[in-house]
PDB file of C-alpha atoms in Angstrom:
ATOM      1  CA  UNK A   1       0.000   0.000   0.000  1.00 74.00           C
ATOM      2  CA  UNK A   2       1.525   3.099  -1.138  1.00 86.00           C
ATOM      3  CA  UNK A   3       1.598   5.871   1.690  1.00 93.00           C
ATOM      4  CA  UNK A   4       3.014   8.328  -0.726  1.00 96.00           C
ATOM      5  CA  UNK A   5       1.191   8.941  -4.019  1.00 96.00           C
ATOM      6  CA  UNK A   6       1.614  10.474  -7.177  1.00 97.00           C
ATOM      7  CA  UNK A   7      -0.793  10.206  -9.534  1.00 93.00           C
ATOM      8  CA  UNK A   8       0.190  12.267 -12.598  1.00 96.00           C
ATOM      9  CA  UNK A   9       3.056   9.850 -14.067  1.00 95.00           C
ATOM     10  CA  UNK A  10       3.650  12.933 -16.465  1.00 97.00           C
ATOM     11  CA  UNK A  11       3.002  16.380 -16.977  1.00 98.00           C
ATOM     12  CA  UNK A  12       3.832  18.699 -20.148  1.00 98.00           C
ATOM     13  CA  UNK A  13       4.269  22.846 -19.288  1.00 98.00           C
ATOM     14  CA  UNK A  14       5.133  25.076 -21.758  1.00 98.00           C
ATOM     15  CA  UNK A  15       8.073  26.910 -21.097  1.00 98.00           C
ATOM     16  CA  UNK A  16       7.636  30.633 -19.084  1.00 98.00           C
ATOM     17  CA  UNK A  17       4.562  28.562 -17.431  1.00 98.00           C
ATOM     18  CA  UNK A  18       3.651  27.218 -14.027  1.00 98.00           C
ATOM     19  CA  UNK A  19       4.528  23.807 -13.534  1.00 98.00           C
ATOM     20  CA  UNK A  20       2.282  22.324 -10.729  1.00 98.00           C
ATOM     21  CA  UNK A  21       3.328  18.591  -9.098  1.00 98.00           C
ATOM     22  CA  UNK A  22       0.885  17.179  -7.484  1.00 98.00           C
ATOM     23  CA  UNK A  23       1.367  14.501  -4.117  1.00 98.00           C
ATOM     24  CA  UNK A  24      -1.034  13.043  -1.404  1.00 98.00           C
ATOM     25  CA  UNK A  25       0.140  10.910   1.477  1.00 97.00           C
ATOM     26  CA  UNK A  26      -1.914   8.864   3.678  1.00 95.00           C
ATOM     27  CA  UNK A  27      -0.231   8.432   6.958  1.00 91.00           C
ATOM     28  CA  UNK A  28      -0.752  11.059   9.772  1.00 90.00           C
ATOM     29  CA  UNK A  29       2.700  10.385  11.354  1.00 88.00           C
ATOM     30  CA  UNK A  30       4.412  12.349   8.241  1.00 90.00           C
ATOM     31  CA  UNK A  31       5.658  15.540   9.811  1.00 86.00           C
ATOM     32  CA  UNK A  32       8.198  16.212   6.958  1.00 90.00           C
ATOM     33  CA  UNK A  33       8.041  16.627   3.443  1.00 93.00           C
ATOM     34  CA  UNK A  34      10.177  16.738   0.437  1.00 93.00           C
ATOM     35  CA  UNK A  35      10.698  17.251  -3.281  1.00 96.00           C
ATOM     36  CA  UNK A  36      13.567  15.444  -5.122  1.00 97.00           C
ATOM     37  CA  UNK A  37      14.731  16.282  -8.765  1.00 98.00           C
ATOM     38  CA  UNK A  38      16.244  13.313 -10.994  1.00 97.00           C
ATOM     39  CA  UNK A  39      18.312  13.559 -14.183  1.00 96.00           C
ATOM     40  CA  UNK A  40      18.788  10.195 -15.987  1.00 93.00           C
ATOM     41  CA  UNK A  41      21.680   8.369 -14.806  1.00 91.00           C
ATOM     42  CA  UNK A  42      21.768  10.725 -11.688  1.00 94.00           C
ATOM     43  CA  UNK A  43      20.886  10.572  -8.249  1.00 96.00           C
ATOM     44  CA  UNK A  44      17.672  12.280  -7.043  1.00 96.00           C
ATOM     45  CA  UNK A  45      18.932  15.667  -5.652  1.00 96.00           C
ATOM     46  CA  UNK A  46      16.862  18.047  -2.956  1.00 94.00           C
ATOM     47  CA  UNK A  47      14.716  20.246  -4.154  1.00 96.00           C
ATOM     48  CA  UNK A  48      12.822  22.185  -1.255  1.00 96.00           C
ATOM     49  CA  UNK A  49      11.404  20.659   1.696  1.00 93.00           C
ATOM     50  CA  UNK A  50       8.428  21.488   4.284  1.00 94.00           C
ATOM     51  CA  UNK A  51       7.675  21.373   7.731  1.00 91.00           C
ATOM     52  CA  UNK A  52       4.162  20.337   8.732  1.00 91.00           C
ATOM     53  CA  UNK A  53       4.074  23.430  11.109  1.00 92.00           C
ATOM     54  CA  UNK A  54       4.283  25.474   7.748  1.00 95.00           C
ATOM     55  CA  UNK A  55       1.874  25.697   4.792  1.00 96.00           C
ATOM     56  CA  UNK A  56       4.038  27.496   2.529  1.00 98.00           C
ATOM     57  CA  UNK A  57       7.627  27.102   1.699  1.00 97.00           C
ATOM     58  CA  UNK A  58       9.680  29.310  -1.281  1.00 98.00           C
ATOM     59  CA  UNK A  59      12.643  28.985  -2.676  1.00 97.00           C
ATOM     60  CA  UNK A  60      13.228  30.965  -5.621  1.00 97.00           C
ATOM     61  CA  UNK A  61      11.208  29.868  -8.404  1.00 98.00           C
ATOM     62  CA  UNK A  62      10.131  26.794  -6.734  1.00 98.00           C
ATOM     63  CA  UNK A  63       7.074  26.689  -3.957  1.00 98.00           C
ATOM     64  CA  UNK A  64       5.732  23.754  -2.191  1.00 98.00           C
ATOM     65  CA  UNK A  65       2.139  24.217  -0.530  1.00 98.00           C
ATOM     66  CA  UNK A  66       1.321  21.871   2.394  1.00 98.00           C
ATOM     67  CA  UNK A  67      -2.285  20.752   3.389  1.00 97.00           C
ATOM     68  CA  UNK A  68      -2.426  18.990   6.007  1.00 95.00           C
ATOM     69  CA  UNK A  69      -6.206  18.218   6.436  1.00 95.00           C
ATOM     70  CA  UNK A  70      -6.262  16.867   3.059  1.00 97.00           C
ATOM     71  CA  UNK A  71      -2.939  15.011   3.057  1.00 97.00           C
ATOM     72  CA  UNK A  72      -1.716  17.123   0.156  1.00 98.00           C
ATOM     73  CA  UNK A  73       1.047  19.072  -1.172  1.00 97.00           C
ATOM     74  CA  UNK A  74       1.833  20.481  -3.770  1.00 98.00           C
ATOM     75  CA  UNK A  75       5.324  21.578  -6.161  1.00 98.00           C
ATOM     76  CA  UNK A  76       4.699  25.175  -8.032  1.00 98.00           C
ATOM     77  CA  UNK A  77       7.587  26.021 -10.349  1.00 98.00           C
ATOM     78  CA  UNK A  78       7.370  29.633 -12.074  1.00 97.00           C
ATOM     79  CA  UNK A  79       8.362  30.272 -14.772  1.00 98.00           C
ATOM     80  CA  UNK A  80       9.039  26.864 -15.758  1.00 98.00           C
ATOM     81  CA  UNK A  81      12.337  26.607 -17.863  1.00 97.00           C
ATOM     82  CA  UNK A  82      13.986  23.802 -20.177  1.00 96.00           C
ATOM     83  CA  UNK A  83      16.232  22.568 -17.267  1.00 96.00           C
ATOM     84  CA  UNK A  84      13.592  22.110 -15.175  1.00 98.00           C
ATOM     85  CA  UNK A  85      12.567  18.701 -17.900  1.00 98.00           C
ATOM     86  CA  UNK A  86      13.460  15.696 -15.059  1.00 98.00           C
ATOM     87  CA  UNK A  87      11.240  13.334 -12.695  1.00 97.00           C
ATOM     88  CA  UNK A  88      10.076  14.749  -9.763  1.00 98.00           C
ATOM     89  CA  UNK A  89      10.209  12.283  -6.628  1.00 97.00           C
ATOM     90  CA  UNK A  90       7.860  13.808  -3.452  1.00 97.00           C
ATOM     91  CA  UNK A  91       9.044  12.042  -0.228  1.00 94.00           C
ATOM     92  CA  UNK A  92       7.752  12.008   3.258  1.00 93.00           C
ATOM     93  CA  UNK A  93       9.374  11.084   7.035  1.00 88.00           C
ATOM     94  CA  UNK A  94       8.532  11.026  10.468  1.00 81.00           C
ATOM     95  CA  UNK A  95      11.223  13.287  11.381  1.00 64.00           C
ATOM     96  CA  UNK A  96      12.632  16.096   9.890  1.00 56.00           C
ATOM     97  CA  UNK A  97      14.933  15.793   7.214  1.00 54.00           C
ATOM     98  CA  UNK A  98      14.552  12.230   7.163  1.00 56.00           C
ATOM     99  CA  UNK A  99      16.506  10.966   9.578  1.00 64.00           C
ATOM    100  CA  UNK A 100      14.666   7.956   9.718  1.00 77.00           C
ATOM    101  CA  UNK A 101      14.574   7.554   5.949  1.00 85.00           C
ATOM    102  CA  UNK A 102      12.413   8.838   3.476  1.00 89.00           C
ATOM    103  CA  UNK A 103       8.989   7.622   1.802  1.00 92.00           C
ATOM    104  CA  UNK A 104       8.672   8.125  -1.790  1.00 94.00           C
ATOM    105  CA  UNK A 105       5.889   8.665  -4.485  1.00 96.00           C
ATOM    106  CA  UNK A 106       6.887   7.189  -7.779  1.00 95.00           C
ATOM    107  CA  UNK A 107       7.584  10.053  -9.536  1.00 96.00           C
ATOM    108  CA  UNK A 108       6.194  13.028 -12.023  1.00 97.00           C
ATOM    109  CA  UNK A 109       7.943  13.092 -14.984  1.00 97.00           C
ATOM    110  CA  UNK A 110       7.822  17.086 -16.122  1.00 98.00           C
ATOM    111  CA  UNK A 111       8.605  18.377 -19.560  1.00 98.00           C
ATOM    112  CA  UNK A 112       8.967  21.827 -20.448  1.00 98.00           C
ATOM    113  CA  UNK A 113       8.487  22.194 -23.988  1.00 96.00           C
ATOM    114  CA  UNK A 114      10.107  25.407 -25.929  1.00 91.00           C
TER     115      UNK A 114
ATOM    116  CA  UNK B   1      33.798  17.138  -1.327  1.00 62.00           C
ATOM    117  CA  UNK B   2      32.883  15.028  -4.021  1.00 78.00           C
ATOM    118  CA  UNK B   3      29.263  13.755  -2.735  1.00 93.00           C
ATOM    119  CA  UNK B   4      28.071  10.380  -1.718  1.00 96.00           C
ATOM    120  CA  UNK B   5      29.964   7.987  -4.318  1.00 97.00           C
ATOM    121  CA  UNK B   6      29.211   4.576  -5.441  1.00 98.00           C
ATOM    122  CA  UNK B   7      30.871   1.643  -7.102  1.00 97.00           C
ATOM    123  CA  UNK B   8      30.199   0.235  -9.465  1.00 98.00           C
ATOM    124  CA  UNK B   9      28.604   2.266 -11.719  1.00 97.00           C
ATOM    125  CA  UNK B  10      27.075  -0.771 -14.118  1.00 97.00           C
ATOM    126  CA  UNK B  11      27.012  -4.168 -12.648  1.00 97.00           C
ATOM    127  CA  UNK B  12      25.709  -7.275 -15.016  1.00 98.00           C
ATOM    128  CA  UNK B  13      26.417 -10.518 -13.026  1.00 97.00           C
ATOM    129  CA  UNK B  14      24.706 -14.520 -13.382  1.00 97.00           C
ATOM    130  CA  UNK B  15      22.193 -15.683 -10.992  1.00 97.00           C
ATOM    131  CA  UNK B  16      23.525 -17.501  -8.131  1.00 97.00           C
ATOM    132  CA  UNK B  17      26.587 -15.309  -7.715  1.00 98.00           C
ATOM    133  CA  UNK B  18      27.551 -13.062  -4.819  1.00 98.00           C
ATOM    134  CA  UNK B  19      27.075  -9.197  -5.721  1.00 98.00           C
ATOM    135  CA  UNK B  20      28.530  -6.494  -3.077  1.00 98.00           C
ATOM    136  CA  UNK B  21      28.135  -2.494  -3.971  1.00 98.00           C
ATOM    137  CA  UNK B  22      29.808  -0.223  -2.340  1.00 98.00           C
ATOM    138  CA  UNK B  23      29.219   3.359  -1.149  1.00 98.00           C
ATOM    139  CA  UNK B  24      31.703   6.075   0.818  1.00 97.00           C
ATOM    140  CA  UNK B  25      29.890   8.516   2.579  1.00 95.00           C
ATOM    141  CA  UNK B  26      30.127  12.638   2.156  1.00 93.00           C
ATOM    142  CA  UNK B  27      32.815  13.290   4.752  1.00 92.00           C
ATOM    143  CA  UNK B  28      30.920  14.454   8.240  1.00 90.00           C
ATOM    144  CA  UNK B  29      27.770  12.749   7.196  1.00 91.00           C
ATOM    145  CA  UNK B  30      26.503  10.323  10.182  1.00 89.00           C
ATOM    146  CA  UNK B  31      23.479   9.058   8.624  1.00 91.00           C
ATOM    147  CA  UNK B  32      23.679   6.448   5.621  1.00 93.00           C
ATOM    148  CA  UNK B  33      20.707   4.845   3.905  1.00 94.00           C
ATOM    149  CA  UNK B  34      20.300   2.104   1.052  1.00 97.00           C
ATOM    150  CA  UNK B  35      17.594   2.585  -1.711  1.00 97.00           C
ATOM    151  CA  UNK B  36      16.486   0.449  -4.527  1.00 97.00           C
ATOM    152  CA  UNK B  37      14.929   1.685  -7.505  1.00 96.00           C
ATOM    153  CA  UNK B  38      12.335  -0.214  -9.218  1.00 94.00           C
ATOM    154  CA  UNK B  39       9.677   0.533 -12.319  1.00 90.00           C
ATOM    155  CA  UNK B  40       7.411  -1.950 -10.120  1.00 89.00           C
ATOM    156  CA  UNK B  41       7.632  -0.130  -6.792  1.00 90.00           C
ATOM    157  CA  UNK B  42       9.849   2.919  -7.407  1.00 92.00           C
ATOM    158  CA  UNK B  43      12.020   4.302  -4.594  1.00 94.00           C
ATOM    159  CA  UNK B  44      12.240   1.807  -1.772  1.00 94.00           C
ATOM    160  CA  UNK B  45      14.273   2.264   1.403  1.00 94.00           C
ATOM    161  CA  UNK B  46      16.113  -1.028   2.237  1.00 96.00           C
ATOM    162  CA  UNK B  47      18.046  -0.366   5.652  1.00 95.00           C
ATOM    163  CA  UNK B  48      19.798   2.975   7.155  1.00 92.00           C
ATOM    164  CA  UNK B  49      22.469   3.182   9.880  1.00 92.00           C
ATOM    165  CA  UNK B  50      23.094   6.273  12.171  1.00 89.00           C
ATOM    166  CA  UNK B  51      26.825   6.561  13.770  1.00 90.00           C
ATOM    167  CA  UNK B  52      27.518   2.901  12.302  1.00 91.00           C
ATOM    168  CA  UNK B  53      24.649   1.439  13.885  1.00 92.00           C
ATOM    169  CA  UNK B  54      22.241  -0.434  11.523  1.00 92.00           C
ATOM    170  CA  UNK B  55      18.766   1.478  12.837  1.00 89.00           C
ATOM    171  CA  UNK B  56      15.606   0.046  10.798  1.00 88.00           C
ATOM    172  CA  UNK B  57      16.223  -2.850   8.022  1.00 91.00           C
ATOM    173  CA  UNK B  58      12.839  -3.771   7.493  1.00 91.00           C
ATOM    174  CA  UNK B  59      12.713  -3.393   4.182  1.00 91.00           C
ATOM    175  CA  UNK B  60      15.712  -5.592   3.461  1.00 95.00           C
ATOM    176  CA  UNK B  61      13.633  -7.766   1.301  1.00 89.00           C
ATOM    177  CA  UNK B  62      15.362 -11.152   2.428  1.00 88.00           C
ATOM    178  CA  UNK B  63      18.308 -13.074   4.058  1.00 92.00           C
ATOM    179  CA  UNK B  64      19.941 -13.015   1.019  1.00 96.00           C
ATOM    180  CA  UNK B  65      20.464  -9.358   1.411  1.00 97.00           C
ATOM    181  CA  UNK B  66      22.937  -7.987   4.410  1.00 97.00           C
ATOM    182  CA  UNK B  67      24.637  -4.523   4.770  1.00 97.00           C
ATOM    183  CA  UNK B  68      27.398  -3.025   6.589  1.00 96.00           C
ATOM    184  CA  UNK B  69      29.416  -0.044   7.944  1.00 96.00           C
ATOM    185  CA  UNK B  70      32.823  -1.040   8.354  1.00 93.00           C
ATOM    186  CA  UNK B  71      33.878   2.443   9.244  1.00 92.00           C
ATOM    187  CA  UNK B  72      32.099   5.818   9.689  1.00 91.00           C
ATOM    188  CA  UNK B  73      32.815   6.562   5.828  1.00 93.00           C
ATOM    189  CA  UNK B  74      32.020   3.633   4.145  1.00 96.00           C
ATOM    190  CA  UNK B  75      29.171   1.267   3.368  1.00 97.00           C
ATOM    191  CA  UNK B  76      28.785  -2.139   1.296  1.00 98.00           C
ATOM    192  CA  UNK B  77      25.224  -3.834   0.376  1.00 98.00           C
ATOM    193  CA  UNK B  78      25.893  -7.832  -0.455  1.00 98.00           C
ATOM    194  CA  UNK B  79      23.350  -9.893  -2.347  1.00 97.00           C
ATOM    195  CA  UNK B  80      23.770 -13.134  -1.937  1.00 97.00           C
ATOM    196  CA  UNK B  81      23.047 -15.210  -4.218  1.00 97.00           C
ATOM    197  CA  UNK B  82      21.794 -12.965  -6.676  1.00 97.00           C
ATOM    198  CA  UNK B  83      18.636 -13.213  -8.373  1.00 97.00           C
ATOM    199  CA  UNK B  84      16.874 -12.081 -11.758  1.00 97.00           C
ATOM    200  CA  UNK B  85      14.244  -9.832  -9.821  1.00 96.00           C
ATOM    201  CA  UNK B  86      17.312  -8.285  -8.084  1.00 97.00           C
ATOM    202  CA  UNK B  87      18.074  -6.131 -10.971  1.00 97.00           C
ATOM    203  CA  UNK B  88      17.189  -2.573 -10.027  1.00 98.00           C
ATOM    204  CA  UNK B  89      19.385   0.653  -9.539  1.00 98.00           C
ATOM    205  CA  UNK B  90      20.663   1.093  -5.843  1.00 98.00           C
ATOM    206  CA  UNK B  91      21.376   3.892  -4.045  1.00 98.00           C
ATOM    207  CA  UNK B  92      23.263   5.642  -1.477  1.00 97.00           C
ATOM    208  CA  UNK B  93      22.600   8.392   0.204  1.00 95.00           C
ATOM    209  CA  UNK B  94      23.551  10.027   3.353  1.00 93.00           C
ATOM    210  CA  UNK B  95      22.638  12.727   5.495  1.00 90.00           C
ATOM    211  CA  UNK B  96      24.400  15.125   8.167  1.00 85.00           C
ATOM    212  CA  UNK B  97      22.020  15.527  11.557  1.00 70.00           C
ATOM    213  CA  UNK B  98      18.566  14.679  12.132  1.00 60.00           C
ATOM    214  CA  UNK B  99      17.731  17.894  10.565  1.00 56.00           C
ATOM    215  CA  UNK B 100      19.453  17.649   6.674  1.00 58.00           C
ATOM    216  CA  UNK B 101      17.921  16.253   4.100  1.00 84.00           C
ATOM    217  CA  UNK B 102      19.831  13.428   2.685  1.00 89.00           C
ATOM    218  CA  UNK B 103      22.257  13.599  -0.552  1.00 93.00           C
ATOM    219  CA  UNK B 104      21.961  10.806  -3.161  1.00 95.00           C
ATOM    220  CA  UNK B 105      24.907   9.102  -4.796  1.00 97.00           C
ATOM    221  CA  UNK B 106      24.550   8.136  -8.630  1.00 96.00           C
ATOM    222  CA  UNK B 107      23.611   4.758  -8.110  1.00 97.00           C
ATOM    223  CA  UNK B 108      24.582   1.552  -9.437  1.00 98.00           C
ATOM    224  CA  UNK B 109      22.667  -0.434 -12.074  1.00 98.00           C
ATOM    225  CA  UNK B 110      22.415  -4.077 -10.807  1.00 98.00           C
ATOM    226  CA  UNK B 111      21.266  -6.918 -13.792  1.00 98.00           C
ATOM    227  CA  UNK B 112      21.133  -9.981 -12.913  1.00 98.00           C
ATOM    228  CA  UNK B 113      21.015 -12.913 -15.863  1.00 97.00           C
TER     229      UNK B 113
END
């Protein structure tokens, strides 16, 4: 049973456009949350994390909104550009900064086309 | 520093025969964590240690898989023997405190024939 979901496999933005990744979890005991970049042949690298004390965490032109009630966050990336073409892995603990090791979705693969 | 590495890159071995990957930690990292990769069940976390101490290796999927931390720098994952349904990418990653998020190595591509 996957605790960490997401259900868009792939998503197309044009380029200059929001890019909006999509990610629910189901278990209550995720206090920590996570967005992971991955390049073929590469490691997933950090993106931005989230707190579940926050809603709202920014980082240049990358966002991630948390709602808790609903189990849902969410990966805004404005303006989308070409580099920003990779799978997006969201990822969950029970500690910050997953300590305890991280839950993953299976991945959004984004493409920005020109 | 040159980030969580892993060896080897590519590994293509027979069924039945001992596999061991290696990993060497980002130097004042004290967290280290083993991941498979799979199109079946994506991302999977298969055992992490803290200071050298194996913490949680539930989701080493059987006997025939066994990890250790010989030193605070390095790690090895051993599959033994291998299997077909082994074949995955593995990774390493590692992480500084309880509060850093962890850094990934590149992986290495495991087929087993």
């Amino acid at each position: 049973d996957q605790q960490v979901k997401q259900n868009s496999p792939s998503l197309s933005v044009q380029e200059g456009r929001i890019s909006i990744l999509n990610c629910d979890y189901t278990n209550s005991m995720f206090d920590y949350f996570l967005w992971y970049k991955k390049y073929p042949a590469e490691g997933p690298t950090f993106l931005i994390s989230i707190s579940s004390i926050k809603d709202k965490n920014e980082d240049g032109r990358f966002t991630v909104f948390l709602n808790k009630s609903a189990k849902h966050l969410s990966l805004h990336i404005v303006p989308s550009q070409p580099g920003d073409s990779a799978v997006y892995f969201c990822a969950a603990s029970g500690t910050r900064g997953g300590a305890d090791g991280l839950t993953f979705g299976k991945g959004t693969h984004l493409i920005i086309q020109p | 520093d040159a980030g969580v590495i892993q060896s080897p890159r590519h590994e293509v071995t027979e069924m039945g025969q001992e596999v061991t990957l290696r990993c060497k930690l980002i130097s004042g990292h004290n967290s280290l964590f083993w991941y498979r990769q799979t199109m079946m069940r994506g991302l999977e976390l298969l055992i992490y240690f803290n200071n050298n101490v194996p913490i949680d290796d539930s989701g080493m999927p059987e006997d025939r898989f066994s990890a250790k931390m010989p030193n605070a720098s390095f790690s090895t994952l051993k599959i033994q023997p291998s299997e077909p349904r082994d074949s995955a990418v593995y990774f390493c990653a590692s992480s500084a405190n309880r509060e850093a998020e962890a850094f990934f190595g590149q992986g290495t591509r495991l087929t087993v024939v």
